[in-house]
Amino acid sequence: MKISDLLKVINNHVPFTTAESWDNVGLLIGDENAEITSILTGLDCTVDVVNEAIELGANTIICHHPLIFKGLKQINEQDGYGAIIRKIIQNNINLIAMHTNLDVYPKGVNAMLGEKLGLQNMRILNPEVITYYKVQVFIPEANLTDFKSKLSKYGLAQEGDYEYCFFQSQGTGQFKPVNGANPYLGTMNEIESVNEMKLEFMITEQQQQLAIDLINQYHPYETPVYDLIQLTREADYGLGMIGKLTQSYNVPDFVQYVKEQLNMPSVRFIGNNHSHIETVAIIGGSGIGYEYLAASKGADLFITGDIKHHDALDAKIDGVNLLDINHYSEYVMKEGLKALLINWLAEQDQTVKVNVSQINTDPFTYY
Ligand SMILES: [Zn+2]
């Protein structure tokens, strides 16, 4: 299997376009035409992880955190990130990042964490909102078929696996050409009635300009009449998960349970120590900012990492419970991604060996 095929499989399930605009995902280093020997999944691409891949003979590393993220100044043998990149290139390793696109994937990092905690009836905490447009164009019946074919050829009016998704209805259009008009139909200064069709179809936000350009190009009228109506809907992906534990816990018991389930030596609780914890929301990594949304959706506790003093204090004053499980707890994605990849590849009748990195890349030592 080639890297390009693997990227296609990943993109089918966890589209790279669903990553945040500031993110850096996809094939960061490597060759799309390279044949995959085996895959190594990791959280961070450190030099130890690269050495692990070399020892395993795995020429493809898939990490959650993008190695190339901030400005790079040097790529040489000695210096930090540059040295890691140099080693990756020298050893013909391909490096893929699945970051915020894996965060918002319904079976992604947050679902993996939720599963570790035994959350039931998990649903997305903050579903993405997708903007799209309904287009309606009024066009003479005689021009309709040709017009639809043109729009369809350029990828408009597609819904999932269906192309050519149009609705049409009949009506009468009227106009009077005046002044310097150069009408396709009708006589100057006389009201003209035409058998017109109203054509309706959906486009994505990105197709807006293309739709306008195509209408202007292929509509027979000098001044085509059309509307673009903006609509929104909830996506089936988004950040965070919320779900219910199989039982209600007091705070000390729940904290102990989380430490054991996630194998974290230390976690930090913020809030009312006498709370009962049953409904829990979780965002792996740095999810602060969503704690009030979680509370409004009924969460007794919001779990994330990287909580700062003032965010903690604000939450405590507002009566919102938080649990900082450390950013590194996202390491559960290493096993979780392996399982996903094996399933996705099996659907394509492909078998590529997937290894899970055994390197602990947590920069913190817990005393
Ligand atoms: Zn992270």
CSV table of C-alpha atoms and ligand atoms in Angstrom, one decimal:
chain,number,residue,atom,x,y,z
A,1,MET,CA,0.0,0.0,0.0
A,2,LYS,CA,1.3,3.4,-0.9
A,3,ILE,CA,1.3,6.5,1.3
A,4,SER,CA,-1.2,8.2,-1.1
A,5,ASP,CA,-3.6,5.3,-0.6
A,6,LEU,CA,-3.3,5.5,3.1
A,7,LEU,CA,-3.9,9.2,3.1
A,8,LYS,CA,-7.1,8.6,1.0
A,9,VAL,CA,-8.3,6.0,3.5
A,10,ILE,CA,-7.6,8.4,6.5
A,11,ASN,CA,-9.2,11.3,4.6
A,12,ASN,CA,-12.3,9.3,3.9
A,13,HIS,CA,-13.0,8.7,7.6
A,14,VAL,CA,-11.2,11.7,9.3
A,15,PRO,CA,-11.1,14.4,6.6
A,16,PHE,CA,-8.1,16.6,6.9
A,17,THR,CA,-10.4,19.6,6.0
A,18,THR,CA,-12.1,19.2,9.4
A,19,ALA,CA,-8.9,20.2,11.2
A,20,GLU,CA,-8.7,23.7,12.6
A,21,SER,CA,-7.3,26.4,10.2
A,22,TRP,CA,-4.3,26.9,12.5
A,23,ASP,CA,-3.4,23.3,12.5
A,24,ASN,CA,-0.9,21.3,10.4
A,25,VAL,CA,-2.2,17.9,9.4
A,26,GLY,CA,-1.6,15.4,6.6
A,27,LEU,CA,1.7,14.1,5.2
A,28,LEU,CA,4.2,16.5,6.9
A,29,ILE,CA,7.4,14.7,5.7
A,30,GLY,CA,7.7,12.0,3.1
A,31,ASP,CA,6.7,10.7,-0.3
A,32,GLU,CA,3.2,9.9,-1.4
A,33,ASN,CA,4.5,7.3,-3.8
A,34,ALA,CA,6.4,5.4,-1.1
A,35,GLU,CA,5.3,1.8,-0.3
A,36,ILE,CA,4.4,1.4,3.4
A,37,THR,CA,6.4,-1.2,5.2
A,38,SER,CA,4.5,-0.8,8.5
A,39,ILE,CA,2.9,1.9,10.6
A,40,LEU,CA,3.8,3.2,14.0
A,41,THR,CA,1.2,5.3,15.9
A,42,GLY,CA,2.4,7.9,18.4
A,43,LEU,CA,1.3,11.0,20.3
A,44,ASP,CA,4.4,13.1,19.8
A,45,CYS,CA,7.1,12.5,17.2
A,46,THR,CA,10.2,12.7,19.4
A,47,VAL,CA,13.7,11.4,18.4
A,48,ASP,CA,13.0,8.3,20.5
A,49,VAL,CA,9.8,7.6,18.5
A,50,VAL,CA,11.8,7.9,15.3
A,51,ASN,CA,14.4,5.5,16.6
A,52,GLU,CA,11.6,3.1,17.6
A,53,ALA,CA,10.2,3.2,14.0
A,54,ILE,CA,13.7,2.6,12.6
A,55,GLU,CA,14.2,-0.5,14.9
A,56,LEU,CA,10.8,-1.8,14.0
A,57,GLY,CA,11.3,-1.2,10.3
A,58,ALA,CA,8.2,0.9,10.2
A,59,ASN,CA,8.6,3.6,7.5
A,60,THR,CA,5.4,5.4,8.4
A,61,ILE,CA,4.8,7.3,11.6
A,62,ILE,CA,1.3,8.7,12.4
A,63,CYS,CA,1.3,11.1,15.3
A,64,HIS,CA,-1.4,13.2,16.9
A,65,HIS,CA,0.7,16.3,17.5
A,66,PRO,CA,2.2,17.8,14.4
A,67,LEU,CA,6.1,17.8,14.5
A,68,ILE,CA,6.2,20.8,12.2
A,69,PHE,CA,4.1,23.4,13.9
A,70,LYS,CA,6.0,26.6,14.8
A,71,GLY,CA,8.7,28.3,12.7
A,72,LEU,CA,11.8,26.2,12.1
A,73,LYS,CA,15.1,27.9,12.0
A,74,GLN,CA,17.6,25.0,11.4
A,75,ILE,CA,17.5,21.4,10.2
A,76,ASN,CA,20.8,20.0,11.3
A,77,GLU,CA,22.3,17.2,13.3
A,78,GLN,CA,22.4,19.1,16.6
A,79,ASP,CA,19.3,21.2,17.1
A,80,GLY,CA,16.0,20.1,18.5
A,81,TYR,CA,13.2,19.6,16.1
A,82,GLY,CA,15.4,20.1,13.1
A,83,ALA,CA,17.5,17.1,14.1
A,84,ILE,CA,14.4,15.0,14.4
A,85,ILE,CA,13.3,16.1,10.9
A,86,ARG,CA,16.8,15.3,9.5
A,87,LYS,CA,16.7,11.8,10.9
A,88,ILE,CA,13.2,11.2,9.5
A,89,ILE,CA,14.3,12.3,6.0
A,90,GLN,CA,17.6,10.4,6.2
A,91,ASN,CA,15.8,7.2,7.0
A,92,ASN,CA,13.1,7.6,4.4
A,93,ILE,CA,10.4,7.7,7.0
A,94,ASN,CA,7.0,9.2,6.2
A,95,LEU,CA,5.4,11.3,8.9
A,96,ILE,CA,1.6,11.9,9.0
A,97,ALA,CA,-0.2,14.1,11.5
A,98,MET,CA,-3.8,13.6,12.5
A,99,HIS,CA,-4.4,16.3,15.0
A,100,THR,CA,-7.6,18.4,15.4
A,101,ASN,CA,-9.3,16.3,12.7
A,102,LEU,CA,-8.9,13.3,15.0
A,103,ASP,CA,-10.1,15.4,17.9
A,104,VAL,CA,-13.4,16.2,16.2
A,105,TYR,CA,-13.9,12.7,14.7
A,106,PRO,CA,-16.8,11.0,16.5
A,107,LYS,CA,-14.6,8.0,17.2
A,108,GLY,CA,-11.5,10.1,17.8
A,109,VAL,CA,-9.4,11.1,20.8
A,110,ASN,CA,-12.3,12.2,23.0
A,111,ALA,CA,-14.4,9.1,22.3
A,112,MET,CA,-11.2,7.0,23.1
A,113,LEU,CA,-10.8,8.8,26.4
A,114,GLY,CA,-14.6,8.5,27.1
A,115,GLU,CA,-14.4,4.8,26.5
A,116,LYS,CA,-11.5,4.4,28.9
A,117,LEU,CA,-13.7,6.0,31.5
A,118,GLY,CA,-16.6,3.8,30.6
A,119,LEU,CA,-18.9,6.7,29.5
A,120,GLN,CA,-22.3,5.5,28.3
A,121,ASN,CA,-24.5,7.1,25.6
A,122,MET,CA,-21.7,9.3,24.5
A,123,ARG,CA,-22.6,12.3,22.3
A,124,ILE,CA,-20.6,15.1,20.9
A,125,LEU,CA,-20.2,18.0,23.3
A,126,ASN,CA,-19.8,20.8,20.8
A,127,PRO,CA,-21.0,19.7,17.3
A,128,GLU,CA,-19.5,21.8,14.5
A,129,VAL,CA,-22.0,24.0,12.7
A,130,ILE,CA,-21.8,23.6,8.9
A,131,THR,CA,-22.8,26.6,6.7
A,132,TYR,CA,-24.2,25.8,3.3
A,133,TYR,CA,-26.4,27.4,0.7
A,134,LYS,CA,-29.6,26.7,-1.1
A,135,VAL,CA,-29.5,28.2,-4.6
A,136,GLN,CA,-32.6,29.0,-6.6
A,137,VAL,CA,-32.3,30.0,-10.2
A,138,PHE,CA,-35.1,31.0,-12.6
A,139,ILE,CA,-34.4,29.9,-16.2
A,140,PRO,CA,-36.4,29.3,-19.4
A,141,GLU,CA,-37.5,25.7,-19.7
A,142,ALA,CA,-35.6,25.2,-23.0
A,143,ASN,CA,-32.3,25.9,-21.4
A,144,LEU,CA,-32.8,23.8,-18.2
A,145,THR,CA,-31.3,20.4,-19.1
A,146,ASP,CA,-28.1,21.9,-20.5
A,147,PHE,CA,-27.8,24.3,-17.6
A,148,LYS,CA,-28.2,21.4,-15.0
A,149,SER,CA,-25.6,19.3,-16.8
A,150,LYS,CA,-23.1,22.2,-16.7
A,151,LEU,CA,-23.6,22.8,-12.9
A,152,SER,CA,-23.4,19.1,-12.2
A,153,LYS,CA,-20.2,18.7,-14.3
A,154,TYR,CA,-18.5,21.3,-12.0
A,155,GLY,CA,-19.6,19.4,-8.8
A,156,LEU,CA,-22.5,21.5,-7.7
A,157,ALA,CA,-25.8,19.9,-6.5
A,158,GLN,CA,-24.1,16.9,-4.8
A,159,GLU,CA,-25.4,15.3,-1.6
A,160,GLY,CA,-23.2,12.7,-0.1
A,161,ASP,CA,-22.9,9.9,-2.7
A,162,TYR,CA,-25.6,11.4,-5.0
A,163,GLU,CA,-24.9,13.8,-7.9
A,164,TYR,CA,-27.4,15.8,-9.9
A,165,CYS,CA,-29.6,16.6,-6.9
A,166,PHE,CA,-32.0,19.2,-8.3
A,167,PHE,CA,-35.6,20.2,-7.6
A,168,GLN,CA,-37.5,22.0,-10.3
A,169,SER,CA,-40.9,23.6,-10.6
A,170,GLN,CA,-42.7,25.5,-13.3
A,171,GLY,CA,-43.8,29.1,-13.3
A,172,THR,CA,-44.1,32.2,-15.3
A,173,GLY,CA,-41.4,34.8,-15.4
A,174,GLN,CA,-42.0,38.4,-16.5
A,175,PHE,CA,-39.8,41.3,-17.5
A,176,LYS,CA,-39.8,44.4,-19.6
A,177,PRO,CA,-36.5,45.3,-21.4
A,178,VAL,CA,-35.9,49.0,-21.2
A,179,ASN,CA,-33.1,51.6,-21.9
A,180,GLY,CA,-29.9,49.9,-23.1
A,181,ALA,CA,-31.1,46.3,-22.6
A,182,ASN,CA,-30.0,43.6,-25.0
A,183,PRO,CA,-32.6,40.9,-24.2
A,184,TYR,CA,-32.2,37.3,-25.0
A,185,LEU,CA,-36.0,37.1,-25.3
A,186,GLY,CA,-38.7,39.7,-25.8
A,187,THR,CA,-39.2,43.1,-27.4
A,188,MET,CA,-37.9,46.4,-26.1
A,189,ASN,CA,-40.4,48.3,-23.8
A,190,GLU,CA,-42.9,45.4,-23.8
A,191,ILE,CA,-43.8,43.1,-20.9
A,192,GLU,CA,-42.7,39.6,-21.8
A,193,SER,CA,-44.0,36.5,-20.1
A,194,VAL,CA,-41.9,33.4,-20.3
A,195,ASN,CA,-42.4,29.8,-19.2
A,196,GLU,CA,-39.6,29.5,-16.7
A,197,MET,CA,-38.4,26.8,-14.4
A,198,LYS,CA,-37.3,27.5,-10.8
A,199,LEU,CA,-34.3,25.3,-10.2
A,200,GLU,CA,-33.2,24.6,-6.6
A,201,PHE,CA,-30.1,22.8,-5.4
A,202,MET,CA,-27.6,22.9,-2.5
A,203,ILE,CA,-24.0,23.9,-2.5
A,204,THR,CA,-21.3,24.0,0.1
A,205,GLU,CA,-19.9,27.3,1.5
A,206,GLN,CA,-16.8,26.9,-0.6
A,207,GLN,CA,-18.8,26.5,-3.8
A,208,GLN,CA,-20.5,29.9,-3.5
A,209,GLN,CA,-18.3,31.8,-5.9
A,210,LEU,CA,-18.2,28.9,-8.4
A,211,ALA,CA,-22.0,28.8,-8.4
A,212,ILE,CA,-22.3,32.5,-9.1
A,213,ASP,CA,-19.7,32.3,-11.9
A,214,LEU,CA,-21.4,29.3,-13.5
A,215,ILE,CA,-24.8,30.9,-13.4
A,216,ASN,CA,-23.5,34.1,-15.0
A,217,GLN,CA,-21.6,32.0,-17.6
A,218,TYR,CA,-24.3,29.5,-18.6
A,219,HIS,CA,-27.6,31.2,-17.9
A,220,PRO,CA,-29.0,32.6,-21.2
A,221,TYR,CA,-30.2,35.9,-19.7
A,222,GLU,CA,-28.2,39.1,-19.7
A,223,THR,CA,-29.2,39.5,-16.0
A,224,PRO,CA,-29.9,36.1,-14.5
A,225,VAL,CA,-32.2,36.0,-11.5
A,226,TYR,CA,-31.0,33.8,-8.6
A,227,ASP,CA,-30.9,33.6,-4.8
A,228,LEU,CA,-28.3,32.1,-2.5
A,229,ILE,CA,-29.9,31.4,0.8
A,230,GLN,CA,-27.6,30.8,3.7
A,231,LEU,CA,-28.4,27.8,6.0
A,232,THR,CA,-26.7,26.0,8.8
A,233,ARG,CA,-26.9,22.6,10.2
A,234,GLU,CA,-25.2,20.6,13.0
A,235,ALA,CA,-22.4,18.4,11.7
A,236,ASP,CA,-22.0,14.8,12.8
A,237,TYR,CA,-18.6,15.6,14.2
A,238,GLY,CA,-17.2,18.1,16.7
A,239,LEU,CA,-15.1,18.7,19.8
A,240,GLY,CA,-15.5,16.8,23.0
A,241,MET,CA,-17.8,14.0,24.3
A,242,ILE,CA,-20.4,14.0,27.0
A,243,GLY,CA,-21.8,10.8,28.6
A,244,LYS,CA,-22.8,9.1,31.8
A,245,LEU,CA,-20.8,6.9,34.1
A,246,THR,CA,-22.3,3.5,35.0
A,247,GLN,CA,-22.6,4.8,38.6
A,248,SER,CA,-22.4,7.9,40.7
A,249,TYR,CA,-19.1,8.6,42.3
A,250,ASN,CA,-18.0,10.9,45.1
A,251,VAL,CA,-15.0,13.1,44.2
A,252,PRO,CA,-12.2,11.1,45.8
A,253,ASP,CA,-13.4,7.8,44.4
A,254,PHE,CA,-13.9,9.2,40.9
A,255,VAL,CA,-10.4,10.8,40.9
A,256,GLN,CA,-8.9,7.5,41.9
A,257,TYR,CA,-10.9,5.7,39.2
A,258,VAL,CA,-9.7,8.2,36.5
A,259,LYS,CA,-6.0,7.8,37.6
A,260,GLU,CA,-6.3,4.0,37.4
A,261,GLN,CA,-8.2,4.0,34.1
A,262,LEU,CA,-5.9,6.4,32.4
A,263,ASN,CA,-2.8,5.2,34.2
A,264,MET,CA,-1.9,8.8,35.2
A,265,PRO,CA,0.3,9.2,38.3
A,266,SER,CA,-1.4,12.5,39.3
A,267,VAL,CA,-4.5,14.5,38.3
A,268,ARG,CA,-5.9,17.8,39.8
A,269,PHE,CA,-9.4,18.4,40.8
A,270,ILE,CA,-11.0,21.9,40.9
A,271,GLY,CA,-14.4,22.6,42.5
A,272,ASN,CA,-16.7,21.3,45.1
A,273,ASN,CA,-15.2,18.2,46.8
A,274,HIS,CA,-18.6,17.1,48.0
A,275,SER,CA,-20.1,16.8,44.5
A,276,HIS,CA,-21.6,13.6,43.0
A,277,ILE,CA,-20.1,12.8,39.7
A,278,GLU,CA,-22.2,10.9,37.1
A,279,THR,CA,-22.4,12.9,33.9
A,280,VAL,CA,-19.0,13.8,32.6
A,281,ALA,CA,-17.7,15.8,29.6
A,282,ILE,CA,-14.2,15.4,28.3
A,283,ILE,CA,-11.9,17.1,25.8
A,284,GLY,CA,-8.4,15.7,25.6
A,285,GLY,CA,-5.4,17.9,25.4
A,286,SER,CA,-6.2,21.6,26.1
A,287,GLY,CA,-10.0,21.9,26.2
A,288,ILE,CA,-10.5,24.8,28.6
A,289,GLY,CA,-13.1,27.2,27.3
A,290,TYR,CA,-15.7,24.5,27.0
A,291,GLU,CA,-16.3,24.0,30.7
A,292,TYR,CA,-19.4,26.2,30.9
A,293,LEU,CA,-20.9,24.5,27.8
A,294,ALA,CA,-20.3,21.2,29.5
A,295,ALA,CA,-22.0,22.4,32.6
A,296,SER,CA,-25.0,23.8,30.6
A,297,LYS,CA,-25.4,20.4,29.0
A,298,GLY,CA,-25.6,18.7,32.4
A,299,ALA,CA,-22.0,17.6,33.1
A,300,ASP,CA,-21.2,17.3,36.8
A,301,LEU,CA,-17.5,17.6,35.8
A,302,PHE,CA,-15.5,18.7,32.9
A,303,ILE,CA,-12.3,16.8,32.2
A,304,THR,CA,-9.4,18.2,30.2
A,305,GLY,CA,-5.6,19.0,30.5
A,306,ASP,CA,-3.4,22.1,30.6
A,307,ILE,CA,-5.7,24.0,33.0
A,308,LYS,CA,-4.2,27.3,34.2
A,309,HIS,CA,-4.6,28.9,37.6
A,310,HIS,CA,-7.0,31.6,36.5
A,311,ASP,CA,-9.2,29.3,34.5
A,312,ALA,CA,-9.3,27.0,37.5
A,313,LEU,CA,-10.1,29.8,39.9
A,314,ASP,CA,-12.9,31.2,37.6
A,315,ALA,CA,-14.5,27.8,37.4
A,316,LYS,CA,-14.2,27.2,41.1
A,317,ILE,CA,-15.9,30.6,41.9
A,318,ASP,CA,-18.6,29.8,39.3
A,319,GLY,CA,-19.3,26.4,40.9
A,320,VAL,CA,-18.0,24.4,37.8
A,321,ASN,CA,-16.1,21.2,38.6
A,322,LEU,CA,-12.9,20.5,36.6
A,323,LEU,CA,-10.4,17.7,36.5
A,324,ASP,CA,-7.0,18.2,34.9
A,325,ILE,CA,-5.9,14.8,33.6
A,326,ASN,CA,-2.7,16.2,32.0
A,327,HIS,CA,-2.3,16.8,28.2
A,328,TYR,CA,-0.4,13.5,28.0
A,329,SER,CA,-3.5,11.5,28.8
A,330,GLU,CA,-4.2,11.8,25.0
A,331,TYR,CA,-1.7,9.0,24.7
A,332,VAL,CA,-4.7,6.7,24.6
A,333,MET,CA,-5.0,7.6,20.9
A,334,LYS,CA,-2.0,5.4,20.1
A,335,GLU,CA,-3.9,2.2,20.7
A,336,GLY,CA,-7.2,3.8,19.6
A,337,LEU,CA,-5.8,4.9,16.2
A,338,LYS,CA,-4.3,1.4,15.7
A,339,ALA,CA,-7.8,-0.1,16.1
A,340,LEU,CA,-9.3,2.4,13.7
A,341,LEU,CA,-6.6,2.0,11.1
A,342,ILE,CA,-7.0,-1.8,11.1
A,343,ASN,CA,-10.7,-1.5,10.6
A,344,TRP,CA,-10.4,1.1,7.8
A,345,LEU,CA,-7.7,-0.9,6.0
A,346,ALA,CA,-9.7,-4.2,6.3
A,347,GLU,CA,-12.7,-2.4,4.6
A,348,GLN,CA,-10.3,-1.9,1.7
A,349,ASP,CA,-9.0,-5.5,1.8
A,350,GLN,CA,-5.6,-4.2,2.9
A,351,THR,CA,-3.5,-5.5,5.7
A,352,VAL,CA,-0.7,-3.3,6.9
A,353,LYS,CA,1.0,-4.0,10.2
A,354,VAL,CA,0.3,-1.2,12.7
A,355,ASN,CA,2.6,-0.9,15.8
A,356,VAL,CA,1.9,1.3,18.8
A,357,SER,CA,4.7,3.4,20.1
A,358,GLN,CA,5.9,2.2,23.5
A,359,ILE,CA,7.7,5.5,24.2
A,360,ASN,CA,6.4,7.7,27.0
A,361,THR,CA,6.6,11.2,25.6
A,362,ASP,CA,5.2,13.0,28.6
A,363,PRO,CA,7.6,15.9,29.2
A,364,PHE,CA,6.6,16.0,32.9
A,365,THR,CA,8.0,13.9,35.7
A,366,TYR,CA,5.5,13.5,38.5
A,367,TYR,CA,6.9,13.5,42.0
B,1,ZN,ZN,-2.9,17.3,22.3
